[in-house]
mmCIF file of C-alpha atoms in Angstrom:
data_model
loop_
_atom_site.group_PDB
_atom_site.id
_atom_site.type_symbol
_atom_site.label_atom_id
_atom_site.label_comp_id
_atom_site.label_asym_id
_atom_site.label_seq_id
_atom_site.Cartn_x
_atom_site.Cartn_y
_atom_site.Cartn_z
ATOM 1 C CA UNK A 296 -80.077 -124.229 56.493
ATOM 2 C CA UNK A 297 -77.213 -124.117 58.535
ATOM 3 C CA UNK A 298 -74.370 -126.006 57.653
ATOM 4 C CA UNK A 299 -72.323 -126.954 60.813
ATOM 5 C CA UNK A 300 -68.970 -127.961 59.415
ATOM 6 C CA UNK A 301 -65.557 -128.885 60.915
ATOM 7 C CA UNK A 302 -64.124 -125.729 60.302
ATOM 8 C CA UNK A 303 -66.891 -123.191 60.444
ATOM 9 C CA UNK A 304 -70.814 -122.575 60.619
ATOM 10 C CA UNK A 305 -72.424 -121.517 57.696
ATOM 11 C CA UNK A 306 -76.281 -120.309 56.908
ATOM 12 C CA UNK A 307 -77.697 -120.557 53.600
ATOM 13 C CA UNK A 308 -81.378 -118.772 53.549
ATOM 14 C CA UNK A 309 -83.156 -119.713 50.218
ATOM 15 C CA UNK A 310 -86.230 -118.399 48.660
ATOM 16 C CA UNK A 311 -88.158 -120.502 46.153
ATOM 17 C CA UNK A 312 -91.262 -120.529 43.908
ATOM 18 C CA UNK A 313 -92.897 -123.508 44.425
ATOM 19 C CA UNK A 314 -95.111 -123.014 41.184
ATOM 20 C CA UNK A 315 -93.371 -125.038 38.401
ATOM 21 C CA UNK A 316 -92.667 -128.720 37.583
ATOM 22 C CA UNK A 317 -89.570 -128.139 40.020
ATOM 23 C CA UNK A 318 -89.098 -125.860 43.230
ATOM 24 C CA UNK A 319 -87.547 -122.527 41.373
ATOM 25 C CA UNK A 320 -84.700 -121.364 43.260
ATOM 26 C CA UNK A 321 -85.028 -117.430 43.582
ATOM 27 C CA UNK A 322 -82.532 -115.837 45.661
ATOM 28 C CA UNK A 323 -79.660 -116.847 48.273
ATOM 29 C CA UNK A 324 -78.298 -115.413 51.258
ATOM 30 C CA UNK A 325 -74.960 -116.742 52.659
ATOM 31 C CA UNK A 326 -73.232 -116.132 55.682
ATOM 32 C CA UNK A 327 -70.196 -117.930 57.376
ATOM 33 C CA UNK A 328 -68.536 -117.844 60.969
ATOM 34 C CA UNK A 329 -65.720 -119.697 62.458
ATOM 35 C CA UNK A 330 -64.932 -121.483 64.451
ATOM 36 C CA UNK A 331 -67.217 -124.372 64.298
ATOM 37 C CA UNK A 332 -69.427 -126.110 66.910
ATOM 38 C CA UNK A 333 -66.775 -128.818 67.068
ATOM 39 C CA UNK A 334 -64.480 -126.006 68.544
ATOM 40 C CA UNK A 335 -66.627 -126.205 71.653
ATOM 41 C CA UNK A 336 -66.296 -129.805 72.783
ATOM 42 C CA UNK A 337 -67.048 -129.146 76.455
ATOM 43 C CA UNK A 338 -69.506 -126.072 76.159
ATOM 44 C CA UNK A 339 -72.512 -127.007 74.358
ATOM 45 C CA UNK A 340 -74.029 -123.281 75.643
ATOM 46 C CA UNK A 341 -71.323 -121.631 73.975
ATOM 47 C CA UNK A 342 -71.606 -123.767 70.917
ATOM 48 C CA UNK A 343 -75.276 -122.836 70.415
ATOM 49 C CA UNK A 344 -74.428 -118.952 71.172
ATOM 50 C CA UNK A 345 -72.004 -119.150 68.148
ATOM 51 C CA UNK A 346 -74.563 -119.375 66.044
ATOM 52 C CA UNK A 347 -76.279 -116.322 66.930
ATOM 53 C CA UNK A 348 -74.819 -114.115 63.994
ATOM 54 C CA UNK A 349 -76.517 -116.622 61.482
ATOM 55 C CA UNK A 350 -79.658 -116.655 63.230
ATOM 56 C CA UNK A 351 -79.760 -113.057 63.674
ATOM 57 C CA UNK A 352 -79.109 -112.492 59.662
ATOM 58 C CA UNK A 353 -82.114 -114.874 59.004
ATOM 59 C CA UNK A 354 -84.422 -112.769 61.108
ATOM 60 C CA UNK A 355 -83.135 -109.600 59.502
ATOM 61 C CA UNK A 356 -83.845 -110.993 56.158
ATOM 62 C CA UNK A 357 -86.856 -112.939 56.343
ATOM 63 C CA UNK A 358 -90.235 -110.866 56.288
ATOM 64 C CA UNK A 359 -91.824 -111.028 59.821
ATOM 65 C CA UNK A 360 -95.097 -112.465 58.782
ATOM 66 C CA UNK A 361 -93.506 -115.566 57.352
ATOM 67 C CA UNK A 362 -90.846 -116.437 59.848
ATOM 68 C CA UNK A 363 -92.976 -118.704 62.035
ATOM 69 C CA UNK A 364 -93.488 -120.882 58.894
ATOM 70 C CA UNK A 365 -90.305 -120.715 57.320
ATOM 71 C CA UNK A 366 -88.579 -124.217 57.931
ATOM 72 C CA UNK A 367 -84.878 -124.101 59.644
ATOM 73 C CA UNK A 368 -82.451 -127.192 60.219
ATOM 74 C CA UNK A 369 -79.003 -127.240 61.397
ATOM 75 C CA UNK A 370 -76.929 -130.358 59.952
ATOM 76 C CA UNK A 371 -73.824 -131.167 61.402
ATOM 77 C CA UNK A 372 -70.942 -133.059 59.547
ATOM 78 C CA UNK A 373 -67.770 -134.821 60.087
ATOM 79 C CA UNK A 374 -66.290 -132.165 62.696
ATOM 80 C CA UNK A 375 -69.424 -133.417 65.157
ATOM 81 C CA UNK A 376 -69.206 -136.754 64.144
ATOM 82 C CA UNK A 377 -65.511 -136.929 65.348
ATOM 83 C CA UNK A 378 -66.406 -135.562 68.917
ATOM 84 C CA UNK A 379 -68.072 -138.763 69.793
ATOM 85 C CA UNK A 380 -72.031 -139.425 70.601
ATOM 86 C CA UNK A 381 -72.131 -137.788 74.158
ATOM 87 C CA UNK A 382 -70.430 -134.452 73.234
ATOM 88 C CA UNK A 383 -72.118 -134.190 69.922
ATOM 89 C CA UNK A 384 -75.441 -134.916 71.056
ATOM 90 C CA UNK A 385 -75.090 -132.568 74.361
ATOM 91 C CA UNK A 386 -74.121 -129.828 71.353
ATOM 92 C CA UNK A 387 -77.212 -130.555 69.392
ATOM 93 C CA UNK A 388 -79.544 -130.605 72.264
ATOM 94 C CA UNK A 389 -78.226 -127.168 73.272
ATOM 95 C CA UNK A 390 -78.544 -125.644 69.436
ATOM 96 C CA UNK A 391 -82.132 -126.849 69.041
ATOM 97 C CA UNK A 392 -83.069 -125.624 72.638
ATOM 98 C CA UNK A 393 -82.010 -122.565 71.402
ATOM 99 C CA UNK A 394 -83.925 -122.318 68.547
ATOM 100 C CA UNK A 395 -86.686 -123.144 70.014
ATOM 101 C CA UNK A 396 -86.830 -120.812 72.937
ATOM 102 C CA UNK A 397 -85.272 -117.764 71.255
ATOM 103 C CA UNK A 398 -86.695 -117.921 67.494
ATOM 104 C CA UNK A 399 -89.985 -118.071 65.584
ATOM 105 C CA UNK A 400 -88.621 -120.652 62.781
ATOM 106 C CA UNK A 401 -90.216 -123.766 62.045
ATOM 107 C CA UNK A 402 -87.970 -126.845 63.340
ATOM 108 C CA UNK A 403 -89.135 -130.241 61.652
ATOM 109 C CA UNK A 404 -90.188 -132.618 64.611
ATOM 110 C CA UNK A 405 -87.375 -135.350 63.245
ATOM 111 C CA UNK A 406 -83.990 -134.646 62.243
ATOM 112 C CA UNK A 407 -84.367 -130.816 62.505
ATOM 113 C CA UNK A 408 -80.787 -130.713 64.364
ATOM 114 C CA UNK A 409 -78.630 -133.738 63.567
ATOM 115 C CA UNK A 410 -75.388 -134.871 62.703
ATOM 116 C CA UNK A 411 -75.630 -136.045 59.001
ATOM 117 C CA UNK A 412 -74.533 -139.241 57.926
ATOM 118 C CA UNK A 413 -71.697 -139.152 55.444
ATOM 119 C CA UNK A 414 -74.025 -140.646 52.853
ATOM 120 C CA UNK A 415 -76.595 -138.196 53.106
ATOM 121 C CA UNK A 416 -73.944 -135.296 52.818
ATOM 122 C CA UNK A 417 -72.403 -136.517 49.556
ATOM 123 C CA UNK A 418 -76.174 -137.311 47.746
ATOM 124 C CA UNK A 419 -77.325 -133.939 48.701
ATOM 125 C CA UNK A 420 -74.449 -132.146 47.125
ATOM 126 C CA UNK A 421 -75.197 -134.416 43.783
ATOM 127 C CA UNK A 422 -78.962 -132.893 44.109
ATOM 128 C CA UNK A 423 -77.288 -129.344 44.398
ATOM 129 C CA UNK A 424 -74.994 -129.392 41.614
ATOM 130 C CA UNK A 425 -77.451 -131.228 39.247
ATOM 131 C CA UNK A 426 -80.597 -129.172 40.047
ATOM 132 C CA UNK A 427 -78.390 -125.978 39.417
ATOM 133 C CA UNK A 428 -77.067 -127.478 36.205
ATOM 134 C CA UNK A 429 -80.649 -128.043 35.152
ATOM 135 C CA UNK A 430 -79.718 -131.988 34.764
ATOM 136 C CA UNK A 431 -82.508 -133.232 36.980
ATOM 137 C CA UNK A 432 -86.199 -131.811 37.627
ATOM 138 C CA UNK A 433 -86.371 -131.405 33.901
ATOM 139 C CA UNK A 434 -89.024 -132.642 31.052
ATOM 140 C CA UNK A 435 -86.149 -134.733 29.397
ATOM 141 C CA UNK A 436 -83.575 -136.978 31.254
ATOM 142 C CA UNK A 437 -80.205 -135.303 30.984
ATOM 143 C CA UNK A 438 -76.715 -136.667 31.625
ATOM 144 C CA UNK A 439 -75.740 -135.937 35.228
ATOM 145 C CA UNK A 440 -72.332 -134.784 36.325
ATOM 146 C CA UNK A 441 -70.583 -136.424 39.092
ATOM 147 C CA UNK A 442 -69.544 -134.375 42.469
ATOM 148 C CA UNK A 443 -66.666 -134.665 45.083
ATOM 149 C CA UNK A 444 -66.820 -132.790 47.889
ATOM 150 C CA UNK A 445 -63.591 -132.092 50.120
ATOM 151 C CA UNK A 446 -64.500 -131.081 53.873
ATOM 152 C CA UNK A 447 -62.258 -130.618 56.755
ATOM 153 C CA UNK A 448 -63.333 -134.157 58.280
ATOM 154 C CA UNK A 449 -64.547 -136.277 55.611
ATOM 155 C CA UNK A 450 -64.817 -136.310 51.560
ATOM 156 C CA UNK A 451 -67.583 -137.759 49.372
ATOM 157 C CA UNK A 452 -67.559 -138.893 45.966
ATOM 158 C CA UNK A 453 -71.125 -139.342 44.226
ATOM 159 C CA UNK A 454 -71.875 -140.479 40.586
ATOM 160 C CA UNK A 455 -74.469 -141.978 38.452
ATOM 161 C CA UNK A 456 -72.548 -145.013 36.684
ATOM 162 C CA UNK A 457 -73.410 -145.492 33.031
ATOM 163 C CA UNK A 458 -74.599 -149.052 32.632
ATOM 164 C CA UNK A 459 -72.240 -150.873 29.886
ATOM 165 C CA UNK A 460 -73.461 -153.976 28.379
ATOM 166 C CA UNK A 461 -70.391 -156.290 28.637
ATOM 167 C CA UNK A 462 -69.535 -155.037 32.627
ATOM 168 C CA UNK A 463 -71.229 -156.552 35.555
ATOM 169 C CA UNK A 464 -73.790 -153.840 36.806
ATOM 170 C CA UNK A 465 -71.965 -151.009 38.352
ATOM 171 C CA UNK A 466 -73.622 -151.162 41.784
ATOM 172 C CA UNK A 467 -74.564 -154.563 42.885
ATOM 173 C CA UNK A 468 -77.682 -154.884 45.114
ATOM 174 C CA UNK A 469 -75.835 -156.352 47.816
ATOM 175 C CA UNK A 470 -73.832 -153.318 48.248
ATOM 176 C CA UNK A 471 -76.821 -151.204 49.932
ATOM 177 C CA UNK A 472 -74.258 -148.924 51.485
ATOM 178 C CA UNK A 473 -73.302 -147.674 48.044
ATOM 179 C CA UNK A 474 -76.126 -147.785 46.238
ATOM 180 C CA UNK A 475 -78.755 -144.671 46.526
ATOM 181 C CA UNK A 476 -82.079 -144.500 44.436
ATOM 182 C CA UNK A 477 -83.380 -141.256 43.822
ATOM 183 C CA UNK A 478 -86.757 -140.034 41.989
ATOM 184 C CA UNK A 479 -87.221 -136.696 40.272
ATOM 185 C CA UNK A 480 -90.396 -136.314 38.380
ATOM 186 C CA UNK A 481 -90.618 -139.445 35.981
ATOM 187 C CA UNK A 482 -87.259 -140.259 36.333
ATOM 188 C CA UNK A 483 -85.303 -142.651 38.823
ATOM 189 C CA UNK A 484 -81.714 -142.098 39.396
ATOM 190 C CA UNK A 485 -79.222 -145.064 40.633
ATOM 191 C CA UNK A 486 -76.201 -143.703 42.212
ATOM 192 C CA UNK A 487 -72.944 -144.730 43.808
ATOM 193 C CA UNK A 488 -71.966 -142.871 46.812
ATOM 194 C CA UNK A 489 -69.433 -142.846 49.405
ATOM 195 C CA UNK A 490 -68.293 -140.899 52.381
ATOM 196 C CA UNK A 491 -64.568 -141.100 53.579
ATOM 197 C CA UNK A 492 -64.652 -140.040 57.142
ATOM 198 C CA UNK A 493 -61.211 -138.933 58.213
ATOM 199 C CA UNK A 494 -60.234 -138.205 54.583
ATOM 200 C CA UNK A 495 -61.218 -134.439 54.816
ATOM 201 C CA UNK A 496 -58.199 -132.078 54.202
ATOM 202 C CA UNK A 497 -57.726 -131.118 57.944
ATOM 203 C CA UNK A 498 -57.951 -134.835 59.110
ATOM 204 C CA UNK A 499 -55.606 -135.903 56.241
ATOM 205 C CA UNK A 500 -52.992 -133.101 57.598
ATOM 206 C CA UNK A 501 -53.088 -134.845 61.123
ATOM 207 C CA UNK A 502 -52.727 -138.453 59.919
ATOM 208 C CA UNK A 503 -49.820 -137.376 57.654
ATOM 209 C CA UNK A 504 -48.271 -134.863 60.552
ATOM 210 C CA UNK A 505 -48.534 -137.874 63.060
ATOM 211 C CA UNK A 506 -46.169 -139.928 61.348
ATOM 212 C CA UNK A 507 -43.213 -137.442 62.448
ATOM 213 C CA UNK A 508 -39.983 -137.103 60.536
ATOM 214 C CA UNK A 509 -41.425 -138.677 57.409
ATOM 215 C CA UNK A 510 -43.572 -135.835 56.713
ATOM 216 C CA UNK A 511 -40.624 -133.424 56.226
ATOM 217 C CA UNK A 512 -40.787 -133.772 52.451
ATOM 218 C CA UNK A 513 -44.224 -131.988 52.432
ATOM 219 C CA UNK A 514 -42.627 -128.817 54.285
ATOM 220 C CA UNK A 515 -40.207 -126.476 53.127
ATOM 221 C CA UNK A 516 -37.354 -125.639 55.230
ATOM 222 C CA UNK A 517 -38.662 -122.576 56.868
ATOM 223 C CA UNK A 518 -41.406 -124.695 58.503
ATOM 224 C CA UNK A 519 -40.554 -125.285 62.175
ATOM 225 C CA UNK A 520 -43.087 -125.737 64.538
ATOM 226 C CA UNK A 521 -44.629 -127.790 67.139
ATOM 227 C CA UNK A 522 -48.412 -128.976 66.182
ATOM 228 C CA UNK A 523 -50.866 -130.236 68.655
ATOM 229 C CA UNK A 524 -52.832 -133.345 67.016
ATOM 230 C CA UNK A 525 -54.892 -136.284 68.380
ATOM 231 C CA UNK A 526 -53.033 -139.592 68.274
ATOM 232 C CA UNK A 527 -55.002 -142.666 67.274
ATOM 233 C CA UNK A 528 -55.825 -143.203 70.762
ATOM 234 C CA UNK A 529 -57.710 -140.073 70.992
ATOM 235 C CA UNK A 530 -54.961 -138.414 73.074
ATOM 236 C CA UNK A 531 -53.586 -134.881 72.244
ATOM 237 C CA UNK A 532 -49.861 -135.138 71.442
ATOM 238 C CA UNK A 533 -47.372 -132.559 70.585
ATOM 239 C CA UNK A 534 -45.383 -133.480 67.374
ATOM 240 C CA UNK A 535 -42.391 -131.051 66.329
ATOM 241 C CA UNK A 536 -42.191 -130.760 62.753
ATOM 242 C CA UNK A 537 -39.265 -129.363 60.769
ATOM 243 C CA UNK A 538 -39.341 -128.685 57.221
ATOM 244 C CA UNK A 539 -36.269 -129.443 54.806
ATOM 245 C CA UNK A 540 -34.300 -128.459 52.070
ATOM 246 C CA UNK A 541 -34.951 -131.860 50.266
ATOM 247 C CA UNK A 542 -39.034 -130.661 50.196
ATOM 248 C CA UNK A 543 -40.195 -132.161 46.773
ATOM 249 C CA UNK A 544 -43.535 -133.293 45.235
ATOM 250 C CA UNK A 545 -42.226 -137.084 44.655
ATOM 251 C CA UNK A 546 -41.537 -137.890 48.207
ATOM 252 C CA UNK A 547 -44.254 -136.056 49.491
ATOM 253 C CA UNK A 548 -46.798 -137.755 47.005
ATOM 254 C CA UNK A 549 -45.108 -141.319 48.170
ATOM 255 C CA UNK A 550 -45.651 -140.199 52.105
ATOM 256 C CA UNK A 551 -49.219 -139.509 51.423
ATOM 257 C CA UNK A 552 -49.775 -142.619 49.427
ATOM 258 C CA UNK A 553 -48.076 -144.872 52.317
ATOM 259 C CA UNK A 554 -49.803 -143.128 54.963
ATOM 260 C CA UNK A 555 -53.477 -142.625 53.644
ATOM 261 C CA UNK A 556 -54.296 -144.952 50.760
ATOM 262 C CA UNK A 557 -54.066 -148.824 51.513
ATOM 263 C CA UNK A 558 -54.871 -150.505 48.618
ATOM 264 C CA UNK A 559 -53.662 -153.994 50.085
ATOM 265 C CA UNK A 560 -57.043 -154.313 52.024
ATOM 266 C CA UNK A 561 -59.026 -157.067 50.783
ATOM 267 C CA UNK A 562 -61.542 -156.032 48.125
ATOM 268 C CA UNK A 563 -64.616 -158.235 48.867
ATOM 269 C CA UNK A 564 -66.739 -156.699 45.654
ATOM 270 C CA UNK A 565 -64.386 -155.523 42.984
ATOM 271 C CA UNK A 566 -63.529 -153.159 41.732
ATOM 272 C CA UNK A 567 -62.310 -150.901 44.781
ATOM 273 C CA UNK A 568 -60.745 -147.647 45.324
ATOM 274 C CA UNK A 569 -58.627 -147.910 48.512
ATOM 275 C CA UNK A 570 -59.219 -149.345 51.924
ATOM 276 C CA UNK A 571 -61.373 -152.265 50.738
ATOM 277 C CA UNK A 572 -63.953 -149.761 49.312
ATOM 278 C CA UNK A 573 -66.020 -150.797 46.375
ATOM 279 C CA UNK A 574 -66.040 -148.261 43.669
ATOM 280 C CA UNK A 575 -67.136 -148.415 39.809
ATOM 281 C CA UNK A 576 -64.296 -147.544 37.628
ATOM 282 C CA UNK A 577 -64.834 -144.111 36.827
ATOM 283 C CA UNK A 578 -62.690 -144.483 33.521
ATOM 284 C CA UNK A 579 -65.257 -147.178 32.531
ATOM 285 C CA UNK A 580 -68.491 -146.088 33.612
ATOM 286 C CA UNK A 581 -68.191 -142.271 33.928
ATOM 287 C CA UNK A 582 -65.435 -141.010 31.626
ATOM 288 C CA UNK A 583 -67.078 -138.943 29.154
ATOM 289 C CA UNK A 584 -69.199 -137.166 31.864
ATOM 290 C CA UNK A 585 -68.415 -134.205 33.765
ATOM 291 C CA UNK A 586 -66.726 -133.939 37.344
ATOM 292 C CA UNK A 587 -67.853 -130.810 39.978
ATOM 293 C CA UNK A 588 -65.152 -130.482 42.540
ATOM 294 C CA UNK A 589 -65.773 -128.320 45.200
ATOM 295 C CA UNK A 590 -64.645 -126.820 48.854
ATOM 296 C CA UNK A 591 -61.391 -127.679 49.669
ATOM 297 C CA UNK A 592 -60.940 -128.630 46.182
ATOM 298 C CA UNK A 593 -61.733 -125.482 44.877
ATOM 299 C CA UNK A 594 -60.308 -123.251 47.705
ATOM 300 C CA UNK A 595 -56.539 -124.531 47.929
ATOM 301 C CA UNK A 596 -56.368 -124.715 43.952
ATOM 302 C CA UNK A 597 -57.801 -121.389 42.843
ATOM 303 C CA UNK A 598 -55.846 -119.599 45.737
ATOM 304 C CA UNK A 599 -52.873 -120.125 43.322
ATOM 305 C CA UNK A 600 -54.360 -119.403 40.294
ATOM 306 C CA UNK A 601 -55.376 -122.623 38.474
ATOM 307 C CA UNK A 602 -57.956 -122.553 36.203
ATOM 308 C CA UNK A 603 -61.375 -123.508 36.629
ATOM 309 C CA UNK A 604 -61.471 -126.617 34.264
ATOM 310 C CA UNK A 605 -57.802 -128.274 35.019
ATOM 311 C CA UNK A 606 -56.790 -131.806 34.103
ATOM 312 C CA UNK A 607 -55.699 -133.836 37.256
ATOM 313 C CA UNK A 608 -52.273 -133.454 36.133
ATOM 314 C CA UNK A 609 -52.346 -129.961 36.429
ATOM 315 C CA UNK A 610 -52.667 -130.109 40.118
ATOM 316 C CA UNK A 611 -49.812 -132.581 40.316
ATOM 317 C CA UNK A 612 -47.867 -129.776 38.188
ATOM 318 C CA UNK A 613 -49.139 -127.000 40.811
ATOM 319 C CA UNK A 614 -47.859 -129.112 43.450
ATOM 320 C CA UNK A 615 -44.501 -129.492 41.815
ATOM 321 C CA UNK A 616 -43.652 -126.012 41.782
ATOM 322 C CA UNK A 617 -44.817 -125.304 44.988
ATOM 323 C CA UNK A 618 -43.023 -128.127 46.466
ATOM 324 C CA UNK A 619 -39.531 -126.405 46.139
ATOM 325 C CA UNK A 620 -37.483 -124.334 48.204
ATOM 326 C CA UNK A 621 -36.755 -122.347 44.884
ATOM 327 C CA UNK A 622 -38.234 -118.995 44.107
ATOM 328 C CA UNK A 623 -41.782 -119.354 42.714
ATOM 329 C CA UNK A 624 -44.621 -117.107 41.440
ATOM 330 C CA UNK A 625 -46.652 -118.180 44.386
ATOM 331 C CA UNK A 626 -44.346 -117.123 47.042
ATOM 332 C CA UNK A 627 -46.410 -114.010 47.806
ATOM 333 C CA UNK A 628 -49.241 -116.567 49.011
ATOM 334 C CA UNK A 629 -47.383 -119.443 50.164
ATOM 335 C CA UNK A 630 -44.840 -117.547 52.371
ATOM 336 C CA UNK A 631 -47.654 -117.505 55.056
ATOM 337 C CA UNK A 632 -49.419 -120.771 54.435
ATOM 338 C CA UNK A 633 -46.327 -123.866 54.827
ATOM 339 C CA UNK A 634 -49.373 -126.421 54.008
ATOM 340 C CA UNK A 635 -49.999 -125.754 50.388
ATOM 341 C CA UNK A 636 -47.552 -128.138 49.248
ATOM 342 C CA UNK A 637 -48.951 -131.097 51.525
ATOM 343 C CA UNK A 638 -52.604 -129.886 50.379
ATOM 344 C CA UNK A 639 -52.095 -129.959 46.614
ATOM 345 C CA UNK A 640 -50.369 -133.276 46.997
ATOM 346 C CA UNK A 641 -52.885 -134.676 48.701
ATOM 347 C CA UNK A 642 -55.502 -133.571 46.552
ATOM 348 C CA UNK A 643 -53.456 -135.109 43.585
ATOM 349 C CA UNK A 644 -52.966 -138.465 45.138
ATOM 350 C CA UNK A 645 -56.756 -138.281 46.296
ATOM 351 C CA UNK A 646 -57.835 -138.094 42.884
ATOM 352 C CA UNK A 647 -55.273 -139.820 40.571
ATOM 353 C CA UNK A 648 -54.343 -142.580 43.129
ATOM 354 C CA UNK A 649 -57.233 -142.739 45.326
ATOM 355 C CA UNK A 650 -60.142 -142.604 43.228
ATOM 356 C CA UNK A 651 -58.064 -143.967 40.416
ATOM 357 C CA UNK A 652 -58.902 -140.775 37.870
ATOM 358 C CA UNK A 653 -57.044 -140.685 34.563
ATOM 359 C CA UNK A 654 -54.823 -137.867 35.041
ATOM 360 C CA UNK A 655 -55.656 -136.297 31.691
ATOM 361 C CA UNK A 656 -59.350 -135.991 32.792
ATOM 362 C CA UNK A 657 -60.778 -132.723 33.295
ATOM 363 C CA UNK A 658 -62.847 -131.678 36.570
ATOM 364 C CA UNK A 659 -64.594 -128.707 36.910
ATOM 365 C CA UNK A 660 -63.820 -126.604 39.938
ATOM 366 C CA UNK A 661 -66.842 -124.590 41.348
ATOM 367 C CA UNK A 662 -67.611 -122.476 44.363
ATOM 368 C CA UNK A 663 -70.918 -121.481 42.938
ATOM 369 C CA UNK A 664 -72.862 -122.077 40.117
ATOM 370 C CA UNK A 665 -75.397 -119.307 38.607
ATOM 371 C CA UNK A 666 -74.333 -117.408 41.801
ATOM 372 C CA UNK A 667 -75.367 -120.262 44.301
ATOM 373 C CA UNK A 668 -72.879 -122.152 46.451
ATOM 374 C CA UNK A 669 -72.397 -125.505 45.702
ATOM 375 C CA UNK A 670 -72.421 -128.200 48.292
ATOM 376 C CA UNK A 671 -75.001 -130.097 50.276
ATOM 377 C CA UNK A 672 -77.324 -127.394 51.815
ATOM 378 C CA UNK A 673 -79.457 -126.781 48.475
ATOM 379 C CA UNK A 674 -80.077 -130.458 48.146
ATOM 380 C CA UNK A 675 -80.906 -131.097 51.693
ATOM 381 C CA UNK A 676 -83.359 -127.969 51.655
ATOM 382 C CA UNK A 677 -84.947 -129.241 48.951
ATOM 383 C CA UNK A 678 -85.523 -132.541 50.247
ATOM 384 C CA UNK A 679 -86.920 -130.749 53.670
ATOM 385 C CA UNK A 680 -89.196 -128.807 51.569
ATOM 386 C CA UNK A 681 -90.601 -131.961 49.688
ATOM 387 C CA UNK A 682 -91.061 -133.594 52.581
ATOM 388 C CA UNK A 683 -93.225 -130.759 54.224
ATOM 389 C CA UNK A 684 -95.239 -130.560 51.129
ATOM 390 C CA UNK A 685 -96.065 -134.344 50.910
ATOM 391 C CA UNK A 686 -96.886 -134.100 54.714
ATOM 392 C CA UNK A 687 -99.237 -131.287 54.125
ATOM 393 C CA UNK A 688 -97.167 -128.738 56.467
ATOM 394 C CA UNK A 689 -95.905 -126.337 53.670
ATOM 395 C CA UNK A 690 -98.265 -124.729 50.978
ATOM 396 C CA UNK A 691 -97.502 -125.746 47.319
ATOM 397 C CA UNK A 692 -99.386 -124.710 44.118
ATOM 398 C CA UNK A 693 -98.083 -127.592 42.510
ATOM 399 C CA UNK A 694 -97.839 -131.269 43.392
ATOM 400 C CA UNK A 695 -96.411 -132.349 40.228
ATOM 401 C CA UNK A 696 -92.902 -132.306 41.049
ATOM 402 C CA UNK A 697 -91.604 -135.004 43.534
ATOM 403 C CA UNK A 698 -88.722 -135.892 45.455
ATOM 404 C CA UNK A 699 -88.025 -139.300 46.720
ATOM 405 C CA UNK A 700 -84.735 -140.694 48.627
#
């Protein structure tokens, strides 16, 4: 499975044992390259060729006699979505042609090389994490965990709201865009999901920087540079950003709230998170269950030594320390990366204000579970394999385990 993300492309080569109630993952090989496919908007061939190191890795690791029956898929995320249909389709076509002409792997007839919907990205990530934690595909129904994925272009939240007698059912049938039904074995799972395009970390940076001088409170006084961003009309423009001695968490928090999180938009179905988006209250429907956060949630916090099971407030406290011009224990890391104040404040704002998660709620930061990468790739691979089994295109010694989505 190739994850063509906004900041880079990654390959996951999985080996499964398909002889149990659910497919057992035995091994994963992982490799990442930068930049991503979206960095070649006007050169589809160069975009396709950029995947060469990943495809060659697969060739070197998969036994030759199994290569022509090994399925492969390339799924792009928010970076390509943001390029528009014409450019993204040209890149996808070049990638598909390259794999078909130069490699023996088995591309599905449909959806082999696609821009994945944000909805699928979040749901597959939920499958990955809950599968690795043995919460699904088991003999007995277990309490599941929520997942929050923060990429470069978009962010996703997916969880299974608990039904509480005195509340309206958490996901009304009319909200088809938010409601997802899955079946694993004998158990059905009704999930809430939403993908916020434009709220990934890199896109959030662009939105905040485009506000010009109001962003200064998010940058130290050592930051003084011209930043090229795409404005709201899709045109590149240069914005001069100058840091300030008055850099501080409180003002940066206010700026991010006002620029990105609109809570005055009409909420047609209560309750809402922001921008009029329906979301069951995590406090009321999921407060006692675990929340896993990964990708940039993990990368930007653990780089500064934050523990892997912090309270949401701990992220704010870390941001307060970083968002100052005084000497801190983080200077060796932050001196070459002036975005830490903005990024950490954005993470806290998204969790506490955007999703309305209590600040004393603990979250689990994870890059790997049982030495396997978190994210959507494993979930998407499980779905692809099961589809091939059901269609008789992939041998399975047991049909007991079923996946429906």
